[in-house]
mmCIF file of C-alpha atoms in Angstrom:
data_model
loop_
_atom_site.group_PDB
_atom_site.id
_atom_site.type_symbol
_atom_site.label_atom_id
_atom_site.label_comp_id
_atom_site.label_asym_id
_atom_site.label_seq_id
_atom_site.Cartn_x
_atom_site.Cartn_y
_atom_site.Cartn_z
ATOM 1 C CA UNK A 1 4.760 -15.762 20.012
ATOM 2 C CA UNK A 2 5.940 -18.624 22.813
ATOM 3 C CA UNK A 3 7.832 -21.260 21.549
ATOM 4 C CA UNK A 4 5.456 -24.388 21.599
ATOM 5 C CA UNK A 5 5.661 -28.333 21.459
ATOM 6 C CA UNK A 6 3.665 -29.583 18.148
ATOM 7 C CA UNK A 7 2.485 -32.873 17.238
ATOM 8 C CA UNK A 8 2.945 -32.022 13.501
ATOM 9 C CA UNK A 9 6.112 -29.966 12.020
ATOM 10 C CA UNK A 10 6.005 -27.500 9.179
ATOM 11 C CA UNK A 11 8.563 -24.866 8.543
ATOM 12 C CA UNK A 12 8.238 -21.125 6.382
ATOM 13 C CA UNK A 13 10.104 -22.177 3.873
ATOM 14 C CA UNK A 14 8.274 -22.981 0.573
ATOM 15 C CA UNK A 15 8.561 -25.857 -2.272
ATOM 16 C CA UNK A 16 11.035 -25.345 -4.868
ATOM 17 C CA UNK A 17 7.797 -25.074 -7.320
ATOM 18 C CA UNK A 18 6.055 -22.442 -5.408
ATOM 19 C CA UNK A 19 8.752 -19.967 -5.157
ATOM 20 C CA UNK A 20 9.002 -20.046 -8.855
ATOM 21 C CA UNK A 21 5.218 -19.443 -9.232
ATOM 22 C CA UNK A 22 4.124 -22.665 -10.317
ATOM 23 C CA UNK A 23 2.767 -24.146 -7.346
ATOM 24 C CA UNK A 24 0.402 -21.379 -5.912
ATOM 25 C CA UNK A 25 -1.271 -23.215 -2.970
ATOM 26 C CA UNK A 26 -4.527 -24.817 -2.270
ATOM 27 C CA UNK A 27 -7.514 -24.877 -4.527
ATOM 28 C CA UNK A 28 -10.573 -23.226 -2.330
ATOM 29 C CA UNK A 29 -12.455 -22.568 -5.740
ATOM 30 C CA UNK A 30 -11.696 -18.872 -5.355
ATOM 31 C CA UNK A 31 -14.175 -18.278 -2.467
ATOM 32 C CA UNK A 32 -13.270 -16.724 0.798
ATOM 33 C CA UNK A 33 -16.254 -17.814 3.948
ATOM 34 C CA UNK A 34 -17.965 -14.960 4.558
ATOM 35 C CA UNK A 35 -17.284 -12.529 7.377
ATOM 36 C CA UNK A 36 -20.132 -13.563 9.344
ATOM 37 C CA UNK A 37 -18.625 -17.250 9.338
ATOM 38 C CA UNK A 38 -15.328 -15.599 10.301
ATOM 39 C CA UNK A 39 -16.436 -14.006 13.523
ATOM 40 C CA UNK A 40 -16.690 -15.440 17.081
ATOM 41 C CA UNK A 41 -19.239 -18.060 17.369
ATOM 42 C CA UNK A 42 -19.929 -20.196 20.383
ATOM 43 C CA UNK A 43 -21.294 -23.970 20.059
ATOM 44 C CA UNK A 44 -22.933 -26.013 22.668
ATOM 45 C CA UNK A 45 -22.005 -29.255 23.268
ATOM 46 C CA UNK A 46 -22.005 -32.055 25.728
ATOM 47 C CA UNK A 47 -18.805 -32.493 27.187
ATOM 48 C CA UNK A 48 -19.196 -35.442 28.572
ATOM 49 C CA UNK A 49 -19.663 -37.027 25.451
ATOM 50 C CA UNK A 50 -16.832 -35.350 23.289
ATOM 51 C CA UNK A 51 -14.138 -35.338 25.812
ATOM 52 C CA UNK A 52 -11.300 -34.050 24.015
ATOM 53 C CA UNK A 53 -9.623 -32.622 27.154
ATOM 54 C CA UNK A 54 -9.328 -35.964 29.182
ATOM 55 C CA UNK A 55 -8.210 -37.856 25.942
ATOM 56 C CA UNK A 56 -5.385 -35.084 25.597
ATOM 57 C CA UNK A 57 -4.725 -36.028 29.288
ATOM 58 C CA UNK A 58 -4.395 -39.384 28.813
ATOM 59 C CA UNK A 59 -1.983 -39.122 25.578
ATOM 60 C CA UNK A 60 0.531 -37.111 27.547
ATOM 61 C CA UNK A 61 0.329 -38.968 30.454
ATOM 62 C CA UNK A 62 1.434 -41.989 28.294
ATOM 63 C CA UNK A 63 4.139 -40.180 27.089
ATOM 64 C CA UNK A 64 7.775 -39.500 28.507
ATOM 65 C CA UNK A 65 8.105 -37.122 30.616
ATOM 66 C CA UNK A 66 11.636 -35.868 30.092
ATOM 67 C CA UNK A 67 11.023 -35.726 26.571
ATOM 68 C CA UNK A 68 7.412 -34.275 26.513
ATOM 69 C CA UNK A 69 7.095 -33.515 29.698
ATOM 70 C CA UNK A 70 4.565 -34.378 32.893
ATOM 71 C CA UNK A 71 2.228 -32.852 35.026
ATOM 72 C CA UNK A 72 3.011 -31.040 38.648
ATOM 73 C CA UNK A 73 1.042 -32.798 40.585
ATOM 74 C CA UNK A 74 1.846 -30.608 43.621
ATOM 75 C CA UNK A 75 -1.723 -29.903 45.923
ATOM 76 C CA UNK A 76 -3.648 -31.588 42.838
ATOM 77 C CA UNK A 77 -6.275 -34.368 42.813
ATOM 78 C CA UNK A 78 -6.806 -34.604 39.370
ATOM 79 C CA UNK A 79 -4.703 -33.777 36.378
ATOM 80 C CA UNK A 80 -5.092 -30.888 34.290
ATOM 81 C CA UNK A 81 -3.812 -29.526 31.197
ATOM 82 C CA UNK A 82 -3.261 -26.518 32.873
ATOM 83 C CA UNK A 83 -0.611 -28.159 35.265
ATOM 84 C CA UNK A 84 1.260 -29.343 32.161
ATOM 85 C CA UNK A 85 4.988 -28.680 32.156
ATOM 86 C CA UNK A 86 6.953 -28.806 29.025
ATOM 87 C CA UNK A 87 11.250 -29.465 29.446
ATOM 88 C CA UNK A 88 12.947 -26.370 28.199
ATOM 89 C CA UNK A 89 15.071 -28.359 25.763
ATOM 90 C CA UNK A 90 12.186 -30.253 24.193
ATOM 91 C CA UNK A 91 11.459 -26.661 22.487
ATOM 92 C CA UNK A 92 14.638 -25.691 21.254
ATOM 93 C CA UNK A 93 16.130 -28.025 18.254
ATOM 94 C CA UNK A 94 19.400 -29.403 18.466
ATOM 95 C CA UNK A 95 21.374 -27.226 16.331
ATOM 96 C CA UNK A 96 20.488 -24.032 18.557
ATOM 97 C CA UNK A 97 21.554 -24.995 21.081
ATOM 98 C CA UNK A 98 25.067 -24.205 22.638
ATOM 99 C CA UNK A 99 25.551 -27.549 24.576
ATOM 100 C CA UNK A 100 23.477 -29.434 22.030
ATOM 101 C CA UNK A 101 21.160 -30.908 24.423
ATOM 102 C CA UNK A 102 17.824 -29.463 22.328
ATOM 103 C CA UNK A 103 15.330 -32.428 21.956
ATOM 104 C CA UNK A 104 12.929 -30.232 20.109
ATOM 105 C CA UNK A 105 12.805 -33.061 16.883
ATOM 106 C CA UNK A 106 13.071 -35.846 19.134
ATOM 107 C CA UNK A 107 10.020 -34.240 21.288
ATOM 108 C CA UNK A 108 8.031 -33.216 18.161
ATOM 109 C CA UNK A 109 8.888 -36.806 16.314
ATOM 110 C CA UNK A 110 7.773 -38.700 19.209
ATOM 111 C CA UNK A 111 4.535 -36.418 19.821
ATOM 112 C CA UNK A 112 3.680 -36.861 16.368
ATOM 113 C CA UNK A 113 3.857 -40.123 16.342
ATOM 114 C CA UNK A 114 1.398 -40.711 19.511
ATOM 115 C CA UNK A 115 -1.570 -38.705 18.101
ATOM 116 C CA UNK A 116 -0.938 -40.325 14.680
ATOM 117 C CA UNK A 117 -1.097 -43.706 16.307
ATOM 118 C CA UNK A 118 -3.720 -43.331 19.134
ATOM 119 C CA UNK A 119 -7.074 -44.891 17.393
ATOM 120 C CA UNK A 120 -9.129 -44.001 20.502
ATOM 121 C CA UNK A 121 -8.545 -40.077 20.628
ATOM 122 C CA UNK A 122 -9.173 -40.480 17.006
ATOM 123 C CA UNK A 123 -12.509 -41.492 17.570
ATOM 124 C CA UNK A 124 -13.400 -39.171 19.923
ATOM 125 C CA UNK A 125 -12.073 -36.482 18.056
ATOM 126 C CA UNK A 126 -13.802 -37.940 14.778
ATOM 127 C CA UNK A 127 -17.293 -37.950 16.469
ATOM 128 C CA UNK A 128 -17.009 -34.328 17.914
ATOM 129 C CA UNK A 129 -15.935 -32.839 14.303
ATOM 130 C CA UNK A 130 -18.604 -34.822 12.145
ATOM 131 C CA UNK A 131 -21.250 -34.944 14.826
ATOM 132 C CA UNK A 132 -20.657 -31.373 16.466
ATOM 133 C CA UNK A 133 -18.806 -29.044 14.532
ATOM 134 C CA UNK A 134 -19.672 -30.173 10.994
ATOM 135 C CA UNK A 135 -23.545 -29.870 11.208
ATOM 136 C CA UNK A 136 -23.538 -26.925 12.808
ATOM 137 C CA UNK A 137 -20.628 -24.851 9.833
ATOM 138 C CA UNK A 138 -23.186 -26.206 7.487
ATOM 139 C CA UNK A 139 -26.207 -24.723 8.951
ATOM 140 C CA UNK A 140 -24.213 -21.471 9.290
ATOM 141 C CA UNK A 141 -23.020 -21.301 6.156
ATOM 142 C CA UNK A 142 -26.996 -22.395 4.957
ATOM 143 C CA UNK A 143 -28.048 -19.383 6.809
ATOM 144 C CA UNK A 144 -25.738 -16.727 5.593
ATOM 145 C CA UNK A 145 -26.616 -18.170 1.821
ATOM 146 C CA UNK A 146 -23.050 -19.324 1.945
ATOM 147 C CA UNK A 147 -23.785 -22.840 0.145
ATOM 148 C CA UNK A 148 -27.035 -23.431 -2.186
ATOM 149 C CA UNK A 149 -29.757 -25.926 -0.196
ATOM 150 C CA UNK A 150 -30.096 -28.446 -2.881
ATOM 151 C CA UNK A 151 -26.609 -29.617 -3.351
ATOM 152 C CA UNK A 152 -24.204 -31.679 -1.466
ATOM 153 C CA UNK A 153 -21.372 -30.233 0.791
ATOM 154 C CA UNK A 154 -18.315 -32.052 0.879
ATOM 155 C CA UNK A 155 -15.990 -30.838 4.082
ATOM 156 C CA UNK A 156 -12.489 -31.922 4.738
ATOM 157 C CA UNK A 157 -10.833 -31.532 8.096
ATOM 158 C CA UNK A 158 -7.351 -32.095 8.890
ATOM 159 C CA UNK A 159 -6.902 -35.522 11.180
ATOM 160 C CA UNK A 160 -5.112 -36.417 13.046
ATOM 161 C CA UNK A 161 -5.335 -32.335 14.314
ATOM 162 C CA UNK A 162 -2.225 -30.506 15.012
ATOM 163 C CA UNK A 163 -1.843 -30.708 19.306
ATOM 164 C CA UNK A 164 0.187 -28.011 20.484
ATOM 165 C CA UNK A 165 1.677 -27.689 23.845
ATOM 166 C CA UNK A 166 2.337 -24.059 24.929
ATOM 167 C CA UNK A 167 4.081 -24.084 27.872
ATOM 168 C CA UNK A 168 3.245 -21.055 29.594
ATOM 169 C CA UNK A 169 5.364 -17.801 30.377
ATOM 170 C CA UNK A 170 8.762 -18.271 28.212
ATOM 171 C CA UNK A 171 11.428 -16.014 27.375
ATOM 172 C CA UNK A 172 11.374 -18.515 24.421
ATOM 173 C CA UNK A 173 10.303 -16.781 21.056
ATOM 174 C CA UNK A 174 8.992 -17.563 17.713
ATOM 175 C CA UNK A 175 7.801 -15.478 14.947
ATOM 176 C CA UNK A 176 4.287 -14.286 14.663
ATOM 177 C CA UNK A 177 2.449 -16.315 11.799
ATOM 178 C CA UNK A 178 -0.466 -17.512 10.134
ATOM 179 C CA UNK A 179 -1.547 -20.191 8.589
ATOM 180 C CA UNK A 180 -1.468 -18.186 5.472
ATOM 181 C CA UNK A 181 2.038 -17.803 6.105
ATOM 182 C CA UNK A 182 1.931 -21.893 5.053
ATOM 183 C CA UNK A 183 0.247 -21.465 1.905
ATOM 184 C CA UNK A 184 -3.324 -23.136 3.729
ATOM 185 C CA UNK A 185 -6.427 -21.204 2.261
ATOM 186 C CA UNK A 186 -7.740 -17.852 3.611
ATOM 187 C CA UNK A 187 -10.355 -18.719 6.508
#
């Protein structure tokens, strides 16, 4: 895959405990969501009210640019993510690089810290998960027969969410993974 700017670091390797067998990952209760969970599934929702996009815009923009980069504002009225523009060396760490002028912790550090920090994305983001995306998984998994009507479903959701900044065409390179590949549960 493209090498991409995240607001929240993990690596492949695995805890000391888990590599000898004693630490064997999350706890889903041994159930898998069903397949028809797992396929494509299109919600409606008003953007207008859940506006995850501009809030995204306006973290960035607060940001600095030669560390995390700006938007080309060439011909363009408004900003988009699209026009988004990542600096080569804020994807490459420090270490790899021949000159040593990587910036990919200092980028991913200073990332991390904004979307940790920023209360109001967090409440937009907040309102669209509980008020949008939770109802409607429960319904689903009602439907499918998934979850038993008459007991309480307790959902967790990871916040602040992981932002990532792909930065287009790169000759950059990662490896393919999953979150699996983490030790996060199947689904």
């Amino acid at each position: 895959g493209n090498a991409t700017l995240r607001s929240s670091g993990h690596t492949l390797r695995h805890s000391k405990g888990r590599t000898k067998g004693k630490d064997q990952g999350p706890n889903t209760g041994g159930n898998s969501l069903p397949d028809v969970i797992r396929s494509k599934h299109i919600i409606a929702y008003d953007i207008s009210s859940y506006d995850l996009r501009s809030e995204v815009i306006r973290m960035l923009n607060e940001l600095d640019p030669e560390t995390i980069g700006e938007f080309k504002r060439e011909g363009v009225k408004s900003l988009r993510l699209e026009n988004f523009v990542v600096p080569k060396d804020s994807l490459l760490p420090k270490k790899r690089r021949r000159d040593k002028n990587g910036k990919g912790e200092i980028a991913q550090i200073s990332l991390s810290d904004h979307v940790l920090h920023d209360v109001q994305f967090h409440q937009v983001f907040d309102a669209f998960v509980c008020e949008v995306i939770l109802p409607e998984f429960k319904e689903r998994l009602l439907a499918c027969g998934a979850i038993p009507k008459e007991n309480p479903v307790k959902f967790y959701y990871q916040r602040p969410p992981t932002l990532r900044i792909q930065p287009g065409p790169s000759a950059r390179a990662v490896l393919a993974h999953s979150d699996a590949t983490y030790g996060h549960q199947d689904g």
